[in-house]
Coordinates of C-alpha atoms in Angstrom, one line a residue:
M43 CA -95.2 148.6 29.1
T44 CA -93.9 148.1 25.7
T45 CA -94.3 144.7 24.7
R46 CA -92.4 142.7 22.4
R47 CA -94.9 142.9 19.7
K48 CA -95.3 146.5 19.7
F49 CA -91.1 146.9 20.1
L50 CA -90.8 145.1 16.9
T51 CA -93.5 146.8 15.0
T52 CA -92.0 150.0 16.0
A53 CA -88.3 148.7 14.8
A54 CA -90.0 147.6 11.6
L55 CA -91.7 151.1 11.0
G56 CA -88.1 153.1 11.8
A57 CA -86.5 150.8 9.4
A58 CA -88.5 152.0 6.5
A59 CA -87.9 155.6 7.4
T60 CA -84.3 155.2 8.0
P61 CA -82.3 151.8 6.6
L62 CA -80.4 150.2 9.2
A63 CA -76.5 150.4 8.8
A64 CA -75.1 147.2 7.1
P65 CA -73.8 144.6 9.8
A66 CA -70.4 144.9 11.1
I67 CA -69.2 141.8 9.5
A68 CA -70.1 142.9 5.8
Q69 CA -68.1 146.1 6.3
S70 CA -64.7 144.6 8.2
T71 CA -61.9 143.4 5.9
I72 CA -61.5 139.7 5.7
K73 CA -58.3 138.6 7.7
W74 CA -56.3 135.4 7.1
R75 CA -53.1 134.1 8.7
M76 CA -50.7 132.2 6.2
Q77 CA -47.4 130.6 7.5
T78 CA -44.4 129.8 5.2
Y79 CA -41.9 126.9 5.5
A80 CA -39.2 129.6 5.1
G81 CA -37.5 131.2 7.7
A82 CA -37.3 135.3 7.3
A83 CA -34.3 135.8 4.8
L84 CA -35.6 133.3 2.6
A85 CA -39.3 134.1 2.9
A86 CA -38.6 137.6 1.6
H87 CA -38.1 136.1 -1.7
V88 CA -40.3 132.9 -1.8
A89 CA -43.5 134.5 -0.1
K90 CA -43.5 137.9 1.0
P91 CA -43.8 139.5 -2.4
A92 CA -46.8 137.6 -3.5
I93 CA -48.4 138.3 -0.3
D94 CA -47.6 142.1 -0.2
M95 CA -48.7 142.1 -3.8
F96 CA -52.1 140.2 -2.5
N97 CA -52.5 142.8 0.3
K98 CA -51.8 145.9 -1.7
I99 CA -54.4 144.8 -4.6
A100 CA -57.3 143.4 -2.2
G101 CA -56.9 146.9 -0.1
D102 CA -59.3 146.8 2.7
R103 CA -61.7 144.1 1.5
M104 CA -59.0 141.3 2.4
Q105 CA -55.3 141.2 4.2
I106 CA -53.3 138.4 4.7
E107 CA -50.5 138.4 7.6
L108 CA -47.9 136.3 6.9
F109 CA -45.9 134.2 9.5
N110 CA -42.1 132.8 8.9
A111 CA -41.2 129.1 9.8
D112 CA -42.3 127.8 13.2
E113 CA -43.7 131.0 14.1
I114 CA -47.1 129.9 14.6
V115 CA -46.6 126.2 14.8
P116 CA -43.5 123.9 13.9
T117 CA -43.3 123.3 10.1
G118 CA -44.4 119.6 11.0
E119 CA -47.7 120.7 12.4
L120 CA -48.5 123.1 9.4
F121 CA -50.9 120.7 8.0
R122 CA -52.8 119.8 10.9
A123 CA -53.1 123.5 12.1
M124 CA -54.4 124.4 8.2
Q125 CA -57.0 121.6 8.5
S126 CA -58.4 122.8 11.8
G127 CA -58.4 126.2 11.0
T128 CA -55.4 128.0 13.1
I129 CA -54.0 128.9 9.9
D130 CA -56.0 130.0 6.8
A131 CA -53.3 129.1 4.6
V132 CA -49.8 127.6 4.0
Q133 CA -46.9 127.7 1.6
S134 CA -44.8 124.2 2.1
D135 CA -44.2 121.4 0.3
D136 CA -46.1 118.2 1.1
D137 CA -43.3 116.2 2.8
S138 CA -42.2 118.9 5.3
M139 CA -45.8 119.6 6.7
A140 CA -46.6 116.1 7.2
S141 CA -49.4 115.7 4.7
P142 CA -51.5 112.8 5.5
T143 CA -52.2 112.3 1.7
Q144 CA -51.0 109.7 -0.8
V145 CA -49.0 112.5 -2.7
A146 CA -46.8 113.6 0.5
A147 CA -43.6 111.7 -0.3
F148 CA -43.5 113.6 -3.7
G149 CA -43.3 117.0 -2.3
G150 CA -40.0 118.5 -1.6
Y151 CA -37.4 116.8 -3.3
F152 CA -38.2 113.2 -4.8
P153 CA -34.9 111.7 -5.6
L154 CA -34.0 112.2 -9.0
A155 CA -37.3 112.9 -10.5
L156 CA -36.5 116.2 -11.8
R157 CA -33.8 117.7 -14.0
Y158 CA -34.8 121.3 -14.2
S159 CA -37.2 124.0 -12.5
L160 CA -39.6 123.9 -15.3
D161 CA -40.4 120.2 -15.1
V162 CA -42.5 121.0 -12.4
P163 CA -45.2 123.3 -13.9
V164 CA -45.0 120.7 -17.1
L165 CA -46.0 118.0 -14.9
F166 CA -48.6 119.7 -12.9
H167 CA -50.5 121.4 -16.1
R168 CA -49.6 119.0 -18.9
Y169 CA -49.1 115.8 -17.4
G170 CA -51.9 115.4 -14.8
L171 CA -50.5 115.9 -11.5
D172 CA -52.4 119.1 -10.8
E173 CA -55.6 117.1 -10.8
I174 CA -54.0 114.3 -8.7
W175 CA -53.2 116.9 -5.9
K176 CA -56.7 118.5 -6.0
E177 CA -58.3 115.5 -5.5
E178 CA -55.9 114.2 -2.9
Y179 CA -56.2 117.5 -0.9
A180 CA -60.3 117.7 -1.4
K181 CA -60.5 114.5 0.5
V182 CA -59.0 115.9 3.6
G183 CA -60.6 119.2 3.6
V184 CA -57.7 121.3 2.3
Q185 CA -57.7 123.5 -1.1
H186 CA -54.6 122.8 -3.1
V187 CA -54.3 126.5 -4.5
S188 CA -51.2 126.3 -6.8
A189 CA -47.7 124.0 -7.5
G190 CA -44.5 125.3 -8.3
S191 CA -41.1 124.8 -8.5
W192 CA -38.2 125.9 -6.1
D193 CA -34.5 125.3 -6.4
P194 CA -32.6 122.2 -7.0
C195 CA -31.0 120.2 -4.0
N196 CA -27.6 119.8 -3.5
F197 CA -25.3 118.8 -0.2
A198 CA -23.7 122.0 1.4
T199 CA -21.0 120.4 3.8
K200 CA -18.2 121.7 6.2
E201 CA -15.9 118.9 4.7
P202 CA -15.6 118.1 0.7
V203 CA -17.6 115.3 -0.6
N204 CA -15.6 113.9 -3.5
S205 CA -16.8 110.1 -3.7
L206 CA -19.9 108.4 -2.1
A207 CA -17.9 106.9 1.0
D208 CA -17.6 110.7 1.9
L209 CA -21.5 110.8 2.7
N210 CA -20.9 107.9 5.3
G211 CA -22.0 108.9 8.9
K212 CA -22.7 112.8 7.8
R213 CA -25.5 114.3 9.9
I214 CA -27.6 115.9 7.4
F215 CA -30.7 118.1 7.4
T216 CA -32.9 117.2 5.0
F217 CA -36.5 116.4 4.0
P218 CA -38.3 113.4 5.1
T219 CA -38.6 111.3 2.1
A220 CA -35.0 112.7 0.9
G221 CA -33.7 111.5 4.0
R222 CA -34.9 108.1 3.6
F223 CA -33.7 107.5 0.5
L224 CA -30.0 108.8 1.2
S225 CA -29.7 106.7 4.6
Q226 CA -28.9 103.8 2.0
F227 CA -25.5 105.5 1.2
G228 CA -24.7 105.9 5.2
V229 CA -26.2 109.6 5.2
V230 CA -27.9 110.2 9.0
P231 CA -30.8 112.8 8.5
V232 CA -31.4 114.9 11.0
T233 CA -34.6 116.9 11.8
L234 CA -34.3 120.5 13.4
P235 CA -36.3 123.6 13.2
W236 CA -35.3 125.6 10.4
E237 CA -34.1 128.7 12.5
D238 CA -31.6 126.4 14.4
I239 CA -29.8 125.0 11.4
E240 CA -27.2 127.7 11.1
V241 CA -26.0 127.2 14.7
A242 CA -26.2 123.5 14.3
L243 CA -23.6 123.6 11.7
Q244 CA -21.3 126.0 13.8
T245 CA -21.4 123.5 16.9
G246 CA -20.9 120.4 14.9
E247 CA -24.4 119.3 15.4
L248 CA -24.9 118.8 11.8
D249 CA -22.1 118.1 8.9
G250 CA -24.0 119.5 6.4
V251 CA -27.3 120.1 4.6
A252 CA -29.2 119.0 1.7
W253 CA -32.3 121.2 1.7
S254 CA -31.6 123.6 -1.2
G255 CA -29.4 124.6 -3.8
I256 CA -26.6 127.2 -3.5
T257 CA -29.0 130.4 -4.0
E258 CA -30.6 129.6 -0.7
D259 CA -27.5 128.7 1.0
Y260 CA -26.1 132.3 0.5
T261 CA -29.4 133.8 1.3
V262 CA -30.0 132.0 4.6
G263 CA -26.6 132.4 5.6
W264 CA -25.5 128.6 5.4
A265 CA -22.9 129.6 3.0
D266 CA -21.0 131.5 6.0
V267 CA -21.0 128.1 8.2
T268 CA -20.0 125.6 5.3
N269 CA -17.3 125.3 3.3
Y270 CA -18.3 123.1 0.1
F271 CA -21.2 122.8 -2.4
V272 CA -21.6 119.3 -4.0
T273 CA -22.5 119.8 -7.5
N274 CA -24.3 116.4 -7.9
P275 CA -28.2 117.3 -7.8
I276 CA -30.6 115.0 -5.3
S277 CA -33.1 116.4 -7.5
G278 CA -33.3 119.4 -10.1
A279 CA -36.2 121.0 -8.4
W280 CA -38.3 121.3 -5.2
I281 CA -42.0 120.8 -5.5
G282 CA -43.9 123.1 -3.3
H283 CA -47.5 124.7 -2.8
F284 CA -49.6 127.2 -1.7
F285 CA -52.7 125.7 0.3
A286 CA -55.7 127.0 2.2
N287 CA -58.3 126.0 4.8
Q288 CA -61.1 124.6 2.3
E289 CA -63.9 126.4 4.6
R290 CA -62.1 129.8 4.3
W291 CA -61.3 129.1 0.7
N292 CA -65.2 128.8 0.2
E293 CA -65.8 131.9 1.9
L294 CA -64.0 133.9 -0.3
P295 CA -65.9 135.6 -3.3
E296 CA -64.6 134.5 -6.5
D297 CA -62.5 137.5 -7.7
L298 CA -60.4 137.4 -4.3
Q299 CA -59.9 133.4 -4.7
T300 CA -58.5 134.3 -8.4
L301 CA -56.3 137.1 -7.0
F302 CA -55.1 134.8 -4.6
K303 CA -54.3 132.3 -7.5
V304 CA -52.8 135.1 -9.8
C305 CA -50.5 136.3 -6.6
C306 CA -49.3 132.6 -6.2
D307 CA -48.7 132.0 -9.7
Q308 CA -46.6 135.3 -9.7
S309 CA -44.5 134.0 -6.9
H310 CA -43.7 130.7 -9.1
Y311 CA -42.5 133.0 -12.1
Y312 CA -40.4 134.9 -9.9
R313 CA -38.6 131.8 -8.4
Q314 CA -38.1 130.5 -11.8
Y315 CA -35.7 133.2 -12.7
W316 CA -34.3 133.7 -9.4
Y317 CA -33.1 130.5 -8.6
W318 CA -32.3 129.7 -12.3
G319 CA -30.0 132.7 -12.3
G320 CA -28.8 132.3 -8.8
E321 CA -27.6 128.7 -8.9
A322 CA -25.4 129.4 -12.2
Y323 CA -24.0 133.0 -10.8
L324 CA -23.0 131.7 -7.5
R325 CA -21.2 128.4 -8.8
V326 CA -19.3 131.0 -10.9
N327 CA -18.9 133.8 -8.9
G328 CA -19.6 133.2 -5.1
D329 CA -16.6 133.3 -2.9
K330 CA -17.9 131.4 0.4
M331 CA -18.0 128.0 -0.8
K332 CA -15.7 125.4 -3.1
L333 CA -17.5 123.2 -5.2
S334 CA -16.7 119.7 -5.0
S335 CA -18.2 116.5 -7.0
I336 CA -18.9 113.2 -6.9
P337 CA -17.4 111.3 -9.8
D338 CA -20.3 110.5 -12.7
S339 CA -19.5 107.0 -12.4
E340 CA -20.0 106.8 -8.5
W341 CA -23.2 109.2 -9.0
A342 CA -24.7 106.6 -11.4
Q343 CA -24.9 104.2 -8.4
V344 CA -27.2 106.8 -6.8
E345 CA -29.2 107.3 -10.1
A346 CA -30.0 103.6 -10.0
A347 CA -30.9 103.3 -6.5
A348 CA -33.6 106.2 -7.4
E349 CA -35.4 103.9 -10.0
K350 CA -35.6 101.2 -7.4
F351 CA -36.8 103.9 -4.6
W352 CA -39.5 105.1 -7.3
D353 CA -40.7 101.4 -7.3
E354 CA -40.8 101.0 -3.6
I355 CA -42.9 104.2 -3.1
A356 CA -45.2 103.0 -6.1
S357 CA -45.7 99.7 -4.5
E358 CA -47.6 101.4 -1.6
S359 CA -50.9 102.7 -3.0
E360 CA -52.5 102.9 -6.2
T361 CA -52.4 106.5 -6.1
K362 CA -48.2 107.0 -5.5
A363 CA -47.9 104.1 -8.3
K364 CA -50.0 106.7 -10.7
V365 CA -47.7 109.4 -9.7
V366 CA -44.7 107.5 -10.3
K367 CA -45.9 106.4 -13.7
I368 CA -46.4 110.0 -14.7
F369 CA -42.8 110.8 -13.3
K370 CA -41.3 107.8 -15.7
T371 CA -43.5 108.7 -18.8
Y372 CA -42.2 112.5 -18.3
N373 CA -38.7 111.6 -18.2
A374 CA -38.7 109.2 -21.1
D375 CA -40.5 112.0 -23.2
M376 CA -37.6 114.3 -22.2
R377 CA -35.0 111.9 -23.1
R378 CA -36.3 111.2 -26.5
A379 CA -37.0 114.9 -27.1
G380 CA -33.3 115.4 -26.8
P381 CA -31.6 118.7 -26.4
P382 CA -32.6 121.5 -24.8
Y383 CA -34.9 119.1 -22.7
R384 CA -32.1 116.6 -21.9
Y385 CA -28.4 116.0 -22.7
G386 CA -26.6 112.9 -23.1
D387 CA -29.2 110.4 -21.8
Q388 CA -31.6 110.0 -25.0
T389 CA -33.0 106.4 -25.3

């Protein structure tokens, strides 16, 4: 009978003569699943080009399957799903995905903190936010890959909004922190799955949205079911990110990590001009929404309330206070720099 010792000896001799094939895992393609906050029409701009680029370059070494909003888990569960490994990577803001970190309130639209989309990369790469975000997510087992800016945040409504009083009682789909801030002006924040928003506007369940700029209103179909675009911005840009499960990230060779970062940065670059140009073009040439505005004298009340809101958030933790201090320093610098950084509000 063949003993275990004899079998192992024979196998070893055979291996010397004929090398064994590499283990199947070494030959297989690395596969990730990534979910974006965006529905299909929007994801075609904010997520798909970057993932398509990555897959084309990575080839059979690695492929990322992209899922749109709520396809695997609801947006509010994205963080937990990524942390547990159900999803390997996520594109979202901190606020929408219910991040448990101290920086969650600043993702999405932090009220009136930003004027232009270019403010976001400058804050992250010259004023220290990137380091804070990476430290916060390292604490919870998630790799913060890259931050970038999206569009500004404006109201799109079924009825005209020409004063703060017109906001009172309006049921608005918006981000958690933005909703918390806007509720003091009578706004009723409503949370619904992203794909349900258009129908909710048609049925009257919603009176409007404060989730994007005019580019997205046209892209995703909300311009077809709202009538007015309010030009006063709640924030000049959305802060969004690419994230990855830390274990999955650590398993990648360095060149694939670098490739993923480069594709994320390309995505941020594309959005810079897509949104910046789109916002202006559609205000001037769009034929689906009329423009309405709250007078500057009234909107000044919102701006003043935002400063108090910042202090309220800063009082909640040392990390939040650090971020708010950076926002204040940055905005003061921009005002002192004057045009083209800031117009009409130099101190």
